Structures are given as structure tokens and as C-alpha cells.
Short mmCIF file of C-alpha atoms in Angstrom, two decimals:
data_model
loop_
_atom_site.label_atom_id
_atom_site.label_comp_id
_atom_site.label_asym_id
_atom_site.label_seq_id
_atom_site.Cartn_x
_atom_site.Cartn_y
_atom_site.Cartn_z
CA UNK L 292 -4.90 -30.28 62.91
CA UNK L 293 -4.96 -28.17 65.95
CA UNK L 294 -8.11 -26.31 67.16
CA UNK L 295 -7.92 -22.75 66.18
CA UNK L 296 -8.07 -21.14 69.82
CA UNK L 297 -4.72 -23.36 70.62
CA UNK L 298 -3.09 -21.78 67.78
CA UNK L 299 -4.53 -18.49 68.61
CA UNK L 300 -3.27 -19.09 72.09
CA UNK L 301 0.02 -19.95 70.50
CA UNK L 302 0.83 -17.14 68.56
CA UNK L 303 -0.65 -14.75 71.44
CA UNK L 304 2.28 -16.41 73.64
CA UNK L 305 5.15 -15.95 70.93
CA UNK L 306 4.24 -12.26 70.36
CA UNK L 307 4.12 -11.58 73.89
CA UNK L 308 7.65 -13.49 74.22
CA UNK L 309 8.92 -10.99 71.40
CA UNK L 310 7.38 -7.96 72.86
CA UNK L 311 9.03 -8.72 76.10
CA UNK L 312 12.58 -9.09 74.70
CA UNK L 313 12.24 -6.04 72.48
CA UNK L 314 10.93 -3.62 75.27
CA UNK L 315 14.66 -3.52 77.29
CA UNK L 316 16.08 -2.77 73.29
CA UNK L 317 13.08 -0.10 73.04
CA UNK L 318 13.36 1.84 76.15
CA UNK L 319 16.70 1.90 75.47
CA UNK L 320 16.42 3.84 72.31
CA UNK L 321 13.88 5.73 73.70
CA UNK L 322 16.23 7.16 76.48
CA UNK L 323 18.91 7.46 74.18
CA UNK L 324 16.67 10.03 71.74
CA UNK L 325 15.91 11.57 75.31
CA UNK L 326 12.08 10.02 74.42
CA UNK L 327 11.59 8.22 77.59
CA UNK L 328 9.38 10.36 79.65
CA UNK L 329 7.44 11.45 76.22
CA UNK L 330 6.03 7.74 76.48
CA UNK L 331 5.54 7.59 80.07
CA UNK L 332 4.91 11.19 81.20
CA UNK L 333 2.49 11.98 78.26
CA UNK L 334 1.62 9.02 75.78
CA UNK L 335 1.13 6.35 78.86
CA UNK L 336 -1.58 8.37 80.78
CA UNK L 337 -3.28 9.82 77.97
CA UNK L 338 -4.36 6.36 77.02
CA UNK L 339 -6.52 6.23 80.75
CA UNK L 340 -7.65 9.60 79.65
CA UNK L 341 -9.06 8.31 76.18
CA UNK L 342 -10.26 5.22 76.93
CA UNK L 343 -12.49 7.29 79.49
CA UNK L 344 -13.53 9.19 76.34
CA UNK L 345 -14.36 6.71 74.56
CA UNK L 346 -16.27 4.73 76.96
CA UNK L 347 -18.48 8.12 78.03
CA UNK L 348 -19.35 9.17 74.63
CA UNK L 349 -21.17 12.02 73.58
CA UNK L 350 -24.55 12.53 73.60
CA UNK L 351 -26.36 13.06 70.26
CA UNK L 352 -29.99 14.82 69.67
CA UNK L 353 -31.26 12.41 66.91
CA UNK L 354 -34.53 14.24 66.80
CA UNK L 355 -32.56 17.75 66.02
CA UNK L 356 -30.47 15.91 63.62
CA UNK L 357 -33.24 14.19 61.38
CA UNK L 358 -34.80 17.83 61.51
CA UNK L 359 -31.22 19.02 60.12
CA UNK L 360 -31.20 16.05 57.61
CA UNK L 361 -34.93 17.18 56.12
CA UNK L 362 -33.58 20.86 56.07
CA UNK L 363 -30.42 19.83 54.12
CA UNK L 364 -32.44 17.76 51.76
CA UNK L 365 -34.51 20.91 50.88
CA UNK L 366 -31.45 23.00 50.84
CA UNK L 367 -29.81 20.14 48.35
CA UNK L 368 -33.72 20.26 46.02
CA UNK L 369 -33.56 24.06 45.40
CA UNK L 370 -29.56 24.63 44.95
CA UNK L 371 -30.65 21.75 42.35
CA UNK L 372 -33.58 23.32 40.87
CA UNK L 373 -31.32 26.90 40.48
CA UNK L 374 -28.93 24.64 38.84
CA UNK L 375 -30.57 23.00 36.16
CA UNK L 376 -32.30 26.56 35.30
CA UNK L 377 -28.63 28.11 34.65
CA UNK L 378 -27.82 25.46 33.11
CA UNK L 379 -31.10 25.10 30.92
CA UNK L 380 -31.39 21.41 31.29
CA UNK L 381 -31.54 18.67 34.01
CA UNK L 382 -28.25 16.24 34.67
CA UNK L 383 -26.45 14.62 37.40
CA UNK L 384 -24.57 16.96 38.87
CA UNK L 385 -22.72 14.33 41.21
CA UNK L 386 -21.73 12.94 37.68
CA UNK L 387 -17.93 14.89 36.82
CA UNK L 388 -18.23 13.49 33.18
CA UNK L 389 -21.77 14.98 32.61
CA UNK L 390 -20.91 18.09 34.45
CA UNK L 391 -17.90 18.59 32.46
CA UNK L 392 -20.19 18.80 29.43
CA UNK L 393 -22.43 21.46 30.77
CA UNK L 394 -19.35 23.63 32.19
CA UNK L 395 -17.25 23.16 29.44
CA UNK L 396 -18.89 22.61 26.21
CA UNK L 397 -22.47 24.34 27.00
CA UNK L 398 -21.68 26.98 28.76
CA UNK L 399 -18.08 27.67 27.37
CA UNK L 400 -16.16 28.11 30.46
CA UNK L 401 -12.41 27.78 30.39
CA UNK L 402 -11.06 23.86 30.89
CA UNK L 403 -8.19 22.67 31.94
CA UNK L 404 -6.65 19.47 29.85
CA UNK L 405 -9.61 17.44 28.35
CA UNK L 406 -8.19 13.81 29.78
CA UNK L 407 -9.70 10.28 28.51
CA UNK L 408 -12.66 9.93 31.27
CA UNK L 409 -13.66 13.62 30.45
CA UNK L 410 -12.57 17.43 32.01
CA UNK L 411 -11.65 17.77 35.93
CA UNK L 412 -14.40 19.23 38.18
CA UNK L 413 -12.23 18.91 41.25
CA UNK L 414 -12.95 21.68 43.94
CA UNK L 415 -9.75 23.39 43.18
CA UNK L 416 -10.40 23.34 39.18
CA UNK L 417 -14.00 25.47 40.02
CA UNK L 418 -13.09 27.33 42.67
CA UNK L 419 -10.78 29.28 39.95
CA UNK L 420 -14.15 29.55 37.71
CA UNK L 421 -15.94 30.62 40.69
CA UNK L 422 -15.76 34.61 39.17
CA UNK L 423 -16.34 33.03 35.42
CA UNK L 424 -20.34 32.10 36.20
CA UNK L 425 -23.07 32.04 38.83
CA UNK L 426 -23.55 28.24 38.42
CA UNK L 427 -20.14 27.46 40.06
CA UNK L 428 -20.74 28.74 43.19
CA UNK L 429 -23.82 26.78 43.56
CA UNK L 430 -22.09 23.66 42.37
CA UNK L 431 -19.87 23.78 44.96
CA UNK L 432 -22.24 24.76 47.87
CA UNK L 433 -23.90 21.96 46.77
CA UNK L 434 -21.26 19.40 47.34
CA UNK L 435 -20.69 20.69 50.47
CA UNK L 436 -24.59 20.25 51.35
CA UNK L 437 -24.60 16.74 50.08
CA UNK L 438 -21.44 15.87 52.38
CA UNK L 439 -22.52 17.26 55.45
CA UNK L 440 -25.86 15.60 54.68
CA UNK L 441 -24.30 12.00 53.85
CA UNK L 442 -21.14 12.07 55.96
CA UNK L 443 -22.14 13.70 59.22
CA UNK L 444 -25.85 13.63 59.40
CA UNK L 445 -26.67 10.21 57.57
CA UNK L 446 -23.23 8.81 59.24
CA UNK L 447 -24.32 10.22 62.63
CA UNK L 448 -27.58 8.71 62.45
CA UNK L 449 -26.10 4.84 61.89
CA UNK L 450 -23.40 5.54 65.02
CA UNK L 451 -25.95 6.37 67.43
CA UNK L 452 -25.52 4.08 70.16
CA UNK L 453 -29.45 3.18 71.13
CA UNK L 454 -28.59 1.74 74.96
CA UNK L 455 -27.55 5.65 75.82
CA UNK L 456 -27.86 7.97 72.64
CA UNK L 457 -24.21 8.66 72.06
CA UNK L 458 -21.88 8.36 70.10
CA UNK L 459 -18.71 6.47 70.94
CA UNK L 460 -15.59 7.84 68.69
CA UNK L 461 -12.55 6.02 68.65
CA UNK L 462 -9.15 8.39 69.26
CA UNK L 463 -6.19 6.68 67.71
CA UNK L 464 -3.04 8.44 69.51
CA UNK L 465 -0.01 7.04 66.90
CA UNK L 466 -1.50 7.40 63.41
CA UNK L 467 -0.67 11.19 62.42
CA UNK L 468 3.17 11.17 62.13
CA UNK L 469 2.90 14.80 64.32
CA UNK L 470 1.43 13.35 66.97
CA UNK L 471 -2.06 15.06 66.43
CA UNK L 472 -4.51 12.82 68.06
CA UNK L 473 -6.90 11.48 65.69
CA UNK L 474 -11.13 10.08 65.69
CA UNK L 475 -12.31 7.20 63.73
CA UNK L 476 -16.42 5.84 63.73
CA UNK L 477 -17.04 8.43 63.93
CA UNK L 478 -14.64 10.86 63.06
CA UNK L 479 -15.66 13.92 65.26
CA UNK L 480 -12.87 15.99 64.94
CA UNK L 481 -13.54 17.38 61.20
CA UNK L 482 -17.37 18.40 61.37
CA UNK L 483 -17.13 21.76 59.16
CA UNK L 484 -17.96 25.08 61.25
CA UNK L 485 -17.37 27.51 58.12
CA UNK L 486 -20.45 26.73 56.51
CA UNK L 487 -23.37 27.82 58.20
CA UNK L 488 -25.22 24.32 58.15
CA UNK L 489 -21.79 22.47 59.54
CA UNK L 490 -22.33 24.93 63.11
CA UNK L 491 -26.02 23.82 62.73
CA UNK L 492 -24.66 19.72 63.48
CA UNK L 493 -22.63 21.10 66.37
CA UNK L 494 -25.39 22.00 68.03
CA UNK L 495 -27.02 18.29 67.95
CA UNK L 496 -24.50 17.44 70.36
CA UNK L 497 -25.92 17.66 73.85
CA UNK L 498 -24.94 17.40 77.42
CA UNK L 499 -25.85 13.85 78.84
CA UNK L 500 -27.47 15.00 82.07
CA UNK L 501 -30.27 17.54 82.91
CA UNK L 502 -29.25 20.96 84.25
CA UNK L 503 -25.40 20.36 82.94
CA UNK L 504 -23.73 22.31 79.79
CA UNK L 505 -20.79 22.04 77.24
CA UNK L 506 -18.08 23.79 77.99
CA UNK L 507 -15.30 24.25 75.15
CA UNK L 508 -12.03 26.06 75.10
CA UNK L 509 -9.43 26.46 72.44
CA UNK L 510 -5.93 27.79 72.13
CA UNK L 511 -6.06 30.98 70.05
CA UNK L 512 -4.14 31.10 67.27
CA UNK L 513 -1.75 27.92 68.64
CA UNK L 514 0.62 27.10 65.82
CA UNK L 515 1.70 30.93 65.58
CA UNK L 516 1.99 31.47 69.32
CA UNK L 517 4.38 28.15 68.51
CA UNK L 518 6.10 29.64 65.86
CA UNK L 519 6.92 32.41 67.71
CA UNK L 520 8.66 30.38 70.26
CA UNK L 521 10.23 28.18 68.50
CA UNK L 522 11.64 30.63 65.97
CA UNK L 523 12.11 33.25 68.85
CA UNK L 524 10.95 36.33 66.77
CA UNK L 525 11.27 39.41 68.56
CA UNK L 526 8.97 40.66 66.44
CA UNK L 527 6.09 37.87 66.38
CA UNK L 528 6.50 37.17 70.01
CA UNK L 529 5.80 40.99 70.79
CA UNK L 530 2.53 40.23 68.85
CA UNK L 531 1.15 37.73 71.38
CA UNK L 532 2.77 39.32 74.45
CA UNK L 533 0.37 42.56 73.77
CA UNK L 534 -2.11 41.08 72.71
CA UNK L 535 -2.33 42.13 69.18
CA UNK L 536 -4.54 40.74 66.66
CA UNK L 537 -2.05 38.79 64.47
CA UNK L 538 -3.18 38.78 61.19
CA UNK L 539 -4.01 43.08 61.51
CA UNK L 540 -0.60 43.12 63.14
CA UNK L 541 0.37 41.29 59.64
CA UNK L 542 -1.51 43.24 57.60
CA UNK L 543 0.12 46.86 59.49
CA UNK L 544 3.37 45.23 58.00
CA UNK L 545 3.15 44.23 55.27
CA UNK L 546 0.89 46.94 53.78
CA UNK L 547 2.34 49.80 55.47
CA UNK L 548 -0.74 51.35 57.06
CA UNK L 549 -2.50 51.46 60.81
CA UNK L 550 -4.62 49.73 62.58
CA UNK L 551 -7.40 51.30 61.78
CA UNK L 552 -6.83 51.39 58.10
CA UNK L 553 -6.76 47.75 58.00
CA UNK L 554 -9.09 46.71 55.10
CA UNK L 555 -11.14 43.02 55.67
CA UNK L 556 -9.19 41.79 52.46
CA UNK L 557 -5.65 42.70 53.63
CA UNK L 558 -6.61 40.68 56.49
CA UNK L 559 -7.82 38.08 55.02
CA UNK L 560 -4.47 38.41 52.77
CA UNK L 561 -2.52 38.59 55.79
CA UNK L 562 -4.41 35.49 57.67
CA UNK L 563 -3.50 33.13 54.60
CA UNK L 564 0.57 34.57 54.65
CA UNK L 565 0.43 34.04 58.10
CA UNK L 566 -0.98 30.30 58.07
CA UNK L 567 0.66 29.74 54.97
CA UNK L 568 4.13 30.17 56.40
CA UNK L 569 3.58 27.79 58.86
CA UNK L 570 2.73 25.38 56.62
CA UNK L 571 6.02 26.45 54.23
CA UNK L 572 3.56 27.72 51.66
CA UNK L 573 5.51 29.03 47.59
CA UNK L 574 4.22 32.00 46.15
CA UNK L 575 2.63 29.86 43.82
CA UNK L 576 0.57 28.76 46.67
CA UNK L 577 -0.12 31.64 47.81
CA UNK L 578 -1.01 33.20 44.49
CA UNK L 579 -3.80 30.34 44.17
CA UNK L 580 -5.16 30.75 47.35
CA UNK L 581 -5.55 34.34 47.02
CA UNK L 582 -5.97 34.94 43.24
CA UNK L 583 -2.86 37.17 42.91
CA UNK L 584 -0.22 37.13 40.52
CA UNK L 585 2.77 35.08 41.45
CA UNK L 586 5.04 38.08 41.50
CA UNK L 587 2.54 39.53 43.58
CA UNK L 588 2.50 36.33 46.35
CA UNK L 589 6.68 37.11 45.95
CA UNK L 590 6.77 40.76 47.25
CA UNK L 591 4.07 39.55 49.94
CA UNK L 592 5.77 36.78 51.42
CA UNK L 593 9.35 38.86 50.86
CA UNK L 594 7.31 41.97 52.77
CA UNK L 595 6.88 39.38 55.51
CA UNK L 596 10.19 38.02 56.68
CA UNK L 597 11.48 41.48 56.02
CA UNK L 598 9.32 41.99 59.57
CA UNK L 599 10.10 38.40 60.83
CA UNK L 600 13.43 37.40 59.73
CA UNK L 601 13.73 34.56 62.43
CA UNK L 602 10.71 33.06 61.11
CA UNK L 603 12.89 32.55 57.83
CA UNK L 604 16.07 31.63 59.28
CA UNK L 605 14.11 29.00 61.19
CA UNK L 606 12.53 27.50 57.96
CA UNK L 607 16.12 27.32 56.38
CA UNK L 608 17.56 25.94 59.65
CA UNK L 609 15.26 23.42 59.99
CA UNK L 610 15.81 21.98 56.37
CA UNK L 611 19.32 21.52 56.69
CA UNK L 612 18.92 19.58 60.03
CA UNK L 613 16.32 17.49 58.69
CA UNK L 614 18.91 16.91 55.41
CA UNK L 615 21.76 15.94 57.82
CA UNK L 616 19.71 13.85 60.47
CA UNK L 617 17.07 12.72 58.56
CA UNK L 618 14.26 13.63 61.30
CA UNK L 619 12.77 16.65 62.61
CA UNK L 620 11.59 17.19 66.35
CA UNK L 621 8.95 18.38 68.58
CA UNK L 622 9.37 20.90 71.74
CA UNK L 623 8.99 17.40 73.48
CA UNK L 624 11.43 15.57 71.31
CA UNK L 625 8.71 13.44 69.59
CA UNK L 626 10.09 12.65 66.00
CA UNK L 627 8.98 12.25 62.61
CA UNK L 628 11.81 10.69 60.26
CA UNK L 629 11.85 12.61 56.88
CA UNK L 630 14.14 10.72 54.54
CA UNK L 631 12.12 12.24 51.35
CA UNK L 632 14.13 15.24 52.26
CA UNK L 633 17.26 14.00 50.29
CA UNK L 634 15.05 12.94 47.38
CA UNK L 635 16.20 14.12 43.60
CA UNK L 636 12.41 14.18 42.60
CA UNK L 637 11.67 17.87 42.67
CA UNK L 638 8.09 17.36 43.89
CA UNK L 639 8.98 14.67 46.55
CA UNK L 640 11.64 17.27 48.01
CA UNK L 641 9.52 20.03 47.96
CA UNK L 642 7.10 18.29 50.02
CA UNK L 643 9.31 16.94 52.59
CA UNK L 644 11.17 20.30 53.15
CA UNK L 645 7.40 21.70 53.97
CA UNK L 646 6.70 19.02 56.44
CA UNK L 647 10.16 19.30 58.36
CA UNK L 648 9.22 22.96 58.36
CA UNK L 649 5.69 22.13 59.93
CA UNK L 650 5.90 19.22 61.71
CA UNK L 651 7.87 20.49 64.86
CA UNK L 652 4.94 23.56 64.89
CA UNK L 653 2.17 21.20 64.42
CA UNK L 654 3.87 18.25 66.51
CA UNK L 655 4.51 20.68 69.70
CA UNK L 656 1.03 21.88 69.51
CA UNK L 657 -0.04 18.38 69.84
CA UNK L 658 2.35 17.90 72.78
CA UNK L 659 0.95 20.93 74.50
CA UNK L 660 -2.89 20.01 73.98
CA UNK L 661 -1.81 16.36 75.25
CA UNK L 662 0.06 17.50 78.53
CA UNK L 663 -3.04 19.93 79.29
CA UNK L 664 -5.62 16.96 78.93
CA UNK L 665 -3.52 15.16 81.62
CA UNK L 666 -3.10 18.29 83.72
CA UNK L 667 -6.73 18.87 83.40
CA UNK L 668 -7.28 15.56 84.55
CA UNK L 669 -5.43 15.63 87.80
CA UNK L 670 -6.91 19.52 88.51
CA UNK L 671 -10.49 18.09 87.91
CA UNK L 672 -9.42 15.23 90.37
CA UNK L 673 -8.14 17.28 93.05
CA UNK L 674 -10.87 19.57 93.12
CA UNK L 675 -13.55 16.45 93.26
CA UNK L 676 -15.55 17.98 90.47
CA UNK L 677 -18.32 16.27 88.07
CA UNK L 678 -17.06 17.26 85.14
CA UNK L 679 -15.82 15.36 82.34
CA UNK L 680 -13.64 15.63 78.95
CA UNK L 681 -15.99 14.11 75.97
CA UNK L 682 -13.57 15.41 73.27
CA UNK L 683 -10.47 16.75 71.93
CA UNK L 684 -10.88 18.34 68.35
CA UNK L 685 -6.63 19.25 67.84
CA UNK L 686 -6.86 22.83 69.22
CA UNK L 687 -9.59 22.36 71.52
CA UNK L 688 -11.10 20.49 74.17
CA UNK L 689 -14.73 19.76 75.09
CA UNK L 690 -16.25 18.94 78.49
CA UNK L 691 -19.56 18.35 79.98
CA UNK L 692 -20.40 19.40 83.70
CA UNK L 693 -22.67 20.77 85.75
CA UNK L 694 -23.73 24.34 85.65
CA UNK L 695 -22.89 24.84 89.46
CA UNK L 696 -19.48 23.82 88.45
CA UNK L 697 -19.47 26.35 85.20
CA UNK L 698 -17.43 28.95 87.52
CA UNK L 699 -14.90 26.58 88.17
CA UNK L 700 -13.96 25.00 85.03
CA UNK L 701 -13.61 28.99 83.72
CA UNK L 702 -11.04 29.69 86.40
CA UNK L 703 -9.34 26.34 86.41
CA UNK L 704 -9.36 25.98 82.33
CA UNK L 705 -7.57 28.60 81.14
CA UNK L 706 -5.08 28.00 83.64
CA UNK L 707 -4.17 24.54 82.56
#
């Protein structure tokens, strides 16, 4: 039998023979779908960019994250205690079949279908019980303790490279069919900044020098400003151009009133109608998200493209391309093949006309982020600074430099 590192050596050889003879085939398709310079104006260099990344790493406090860790465990101890009080007996609350029993049989709350390993305690089965009883909410604050205490503060903790106390994420740039860009061990891009504790973890992460900072910017409101473009809505795009707040702009709309008469529920109505659309929400979905009634989500979303019709005509465009070419494209012709789209399951369908309505929004945002980390790179270059890009989190992007260099990077930013 053959050593192993001669047949290693051997296979190596063949795929590299294969790869060879496939890339003339490959490029040609590639300039055919006009995809050429995607790969080697923006895929291609990006990869320099990331594997710099990578290799710099960001620097984690572990001392302010154990501290976290202890505070999470007391948070965890008295959301328990509270628990076990309204529901006048101790139980494992991680446990769905012995929570089902308290919810549903002790305290008499509303189930769905009993199934044969017990009731569902899913997030989205308790967030509808949240106005039913005091002990939901705490059930579900709770879980979302215990994650960010296992997942980002426990999981931290094991990825902490000792040699330089960082953390070395891995970007993978062709798993997400849009062409987001997406971080594996860890994952940094999904750290939760809506609950209070999840901005606490952000702040573990540190500059790796003395006397430098961490300097973020983000696209506001991306996907809309996308939407706009790609839809070309008078009406929308007149939204950015001035300015406006989108979602009270939305709310003005759809409920008929000013500015100033702009309630912090119709906004919030109007912030889920506006991301909702870009993700080709129903009115059932809306009605769930906003605990309406489903005729209610109907006028809503029919209030909306009364305002921006080219939003809809987009949305009903872009489903009938998908239908007859069987892909969907990006503002930089990156594509995501949808063949689900000419499925007779109801369900199936329904979910592939959403993504080819979402995928060119979502995809071109991606593009844009992607071309402004490589223009970034070049600018930062040219003008010889310090400074250096530790992380891209889909909408934003995070450096670390200097503070004599602070100035610059705000100019120079934006304007990439």
C-alpha cells in the first residue's frame, strides 16, 4: 500500500489538474453573466482584506468579561427566584416539557396543540402570552440571560487567544447565498445590542494598543436607502434625499397626521411595515409581529404602497423575473438561483417569492459594504495611516487606530 502523504500528494495534483481545466470554462461563464469583475474587482481583494482580519484579531477584556459573566449569573439566580414564586413551586425552567406543565396546566394559560413530547414553549408561542401573565416575560428574559451568558460570555472566554488576548473570528465570504459576509469561532457578527446586558459584552472589546480607540460606522437605514434605488420611488427616495426620519415619514402616511403628532407606537408600527416590506412580509406577518388583526395588517400595508407604488410594482416585477429566469440579481450582478419559485407547494413558493424579493436588497447592500472595505483600504494606504479594520458586522464596520488619527478616519469614513 502506498504511504498516505503520496496519496495525499496524489489527489492534491488531480484536483489541481481539474481546477485548472475548469477555470478557462468558469471565467467564461462568469463574463458571460457579466460576473467577471464581481470576482476580481470585489471578491479577489476582499480575501487580502480578511485574511488581515483575521490574522489581527480583536482584543478581548477577559477581566471585564468574567465580571459580566458573575453579573449575568446573579441576573439568571433572581429572574429564577421571581419565577418559581409566580409559579409557586421550583422546576427546570430550561426543561419545555416541565414548563409546559406549569404554563399550561397550573397556571391555565391558553396552549396551542398538546403534541406527544408535551406543549410548545418556543419564543414565538410566549411572546403571544406575554400580555396573558407576569411569568412570561421573565421566562423569556431569562433565556435571553442564559444565552448571552453561555454563548457569548462562556464562548468568549474558551476563544481567547492567550499569546495576545484576542480573539481571531473566521469571515467566510461564499456561505450566505446574498453575499452577506459571514463569522464563524467565534461568530462576532450577532452579539445582541437590544438587550441591555448584550451592549454590556460590546464593551469587553478593547483597542489593542495604549492611547488608540474603536472607531465604528454604519450605513443608516441601508436596505431602505436600497430599496429606494432600486425600486426608484419618487416618493421613498425624497425621504432620504431630505433627510427625513423614515419610519415618522411612514408613520405621516400611513396614519394621516404630522410630524409632530407622530405617536412612539405608530412608529414603531411604521418601523416593522417598513422592514417588513423589504423582507416581502403578509399581513399575517405583520399582524403577529404587531398584535393587530389581520384585516388590520391589510389596510396598513395597502395604506403603504398607496404612498409607494414603485415599491409594489418592484416586488411583483421581481417575481415574475425570478419565475422566468430562475435567479434574481444584485446591483453588482451577483446571483442567487431561486428554482423554489416555480414550486406547487404553497409554503415552498411563498418563501421563494420573499427571497427573490429580498435578496437583490440584501445582496446589493452586501456589495456596497464589500466595495467600501476595499476602498477604505486603499484610502487608509494612501494616506499612510495606523489604522486598521478588525471587523465587519453586515451594516457596519469596525476599526482600531490611534486617537491622533481619530480626525481623519471621521473625514475620510463617511466619504468612502
Amino acid at each position: 500500500a502506498k504511504p498516505s502523504h503520496e496519496i495525499l500528494a496524489e489527489y492534491i495534483v488531480r484536483k489541481t489538474i481539474a481546477i485548472s481545466k475548469l477555470k478557462e470554462t468558469l471565467e467564461e461563464t462568469l463574463r458571460k453573466n457579466s460576473q467577471f469583475e464581481l470576482l476580481t474587482e470585489l471578491e479577489l481583494p476582499l480575501t487580502f482584506i480578511l485574511g488581515d482580519m483575521e490574522f489581527e484579531g480583536v482584543t478581548v477584556k477577559e477581566e471585564t468579561l468574567r465580571t459580566m459573566g458573575s453579573e449575568l449569573a446573579n441576573t439568571l439566580k433572581e429572574l429564577e427566584e421571581t419565577i418559581y414564586e409566580l409559579a409557586g413551586e421550583k422546576f427546570n425552567i430550561n426543561s419545555p416539557k416541565q414548563l409546559g406543565v406549569i404554563l399550561f396546566e397550573k397556571l391555565n394559560l391558553p396552549s396551542g396543540k398538546k403534541t406527544k413530547t408535551g406543549y410548545s414553549t418556543s419564543a414565538d408561542v410566549l411572546e403571544k402570552l406575554e400580555a396573558e401573565h407576569e411569568i412570561i416575560r421573565l421566562i423569556l428574559h431569562y433565556r435571553q440571560v442564559g444565552k448571552l451568558n453561555s454563548t457569548y460570555v462562556e464562548g468568549l472566554l474558551k476563544v481567547i487567544n492567550e499569546s495576545d488576548s484576542k480573539v481571531h473570528t473566521r469571515f467566510n465570504q461564499v456561505l450566505a447565498q446574498t453575499g452577506r459576509l459571514s463569522s464563524i469561532d467565534p461568530n462576532l457578527q450577532n452579539i445582541p445590542i437590544r438587550l441591555e446586558e448584550g451592549r454590556k459584552i460590546r464593551k469587553a472589546f478593547v483597542a489593542s494598543k495604549k492611547d488608540w480607540l474603536i472607531f465604528a460606522a454604519d450605513y443608516s437605514q441601508i436596505e431602505l436607502r436600497v430599496l429606494a434605488h432600486i425600486a426608484q420611488d419618487d416618493n421613498l427616495m425624497d425621504v432620504f434625499k431630505n433627510n427625513f426620519d423614515v419610519h415618522t415619514k411612514t408613520a405621516m402616511y400611513v396614519f394621516h397626521v404630522s410630524g409632530d403628532e407622530v405617536t412612539r407606537n405608530m412608529r414603531r408600527q411604521a418601523k416593522a411595515v417598513n422592514f417588513g416590506i423589504v423582507y416581502g412580509i403578509s399581513d399575517y406577518g405583520l399582524s403577529q409581529g404587531l398584535g393587530i388583526t389581520r384585516k388590520e395588517a391589510c389596510i396598513f400595508i395597502e395604506k403603504y404602497f398607496a404612498r409607494f407604488p414603485k415599491e409594489k410594482d418592484y416586488m411583483l416585477e421581481i417575481g415574475q423575473k425570478a419565475k422566468l429566469e430562475g435567479f434574481v440579481s444584485t446591483i453588482l450582478n451577483r446571483r442567487r438561483y431561486i428554482p423554489e419559485i416555480s414550486s406547487s407547494n404553497f409554503n415552498v413558493r411563498g418563501f421563494a417569492e420573499r427571497t427573490a424579493m429580498n435578496t437583490p436588497i440584501q445582496g446589493s447592500a452586501a456589495d456596497i459594504i464589500k466595495k467600501a472595505m476595499i476602498l477604505l483600504d486603499d484610502r487608509r494606504k494612501a494616506e499612510k495611516l495606523q489604522a486598521k479594520l478588525i471587523l465587519q458586522v453586515h451594516d457596519e464596520l469596525i476599526l482600531e487606530a490611534p486617537k491622533e488619527e481619530l480626525a481623519i478616519l471621521e473625514k475620510i469614513v463617511p466619504e468612502v
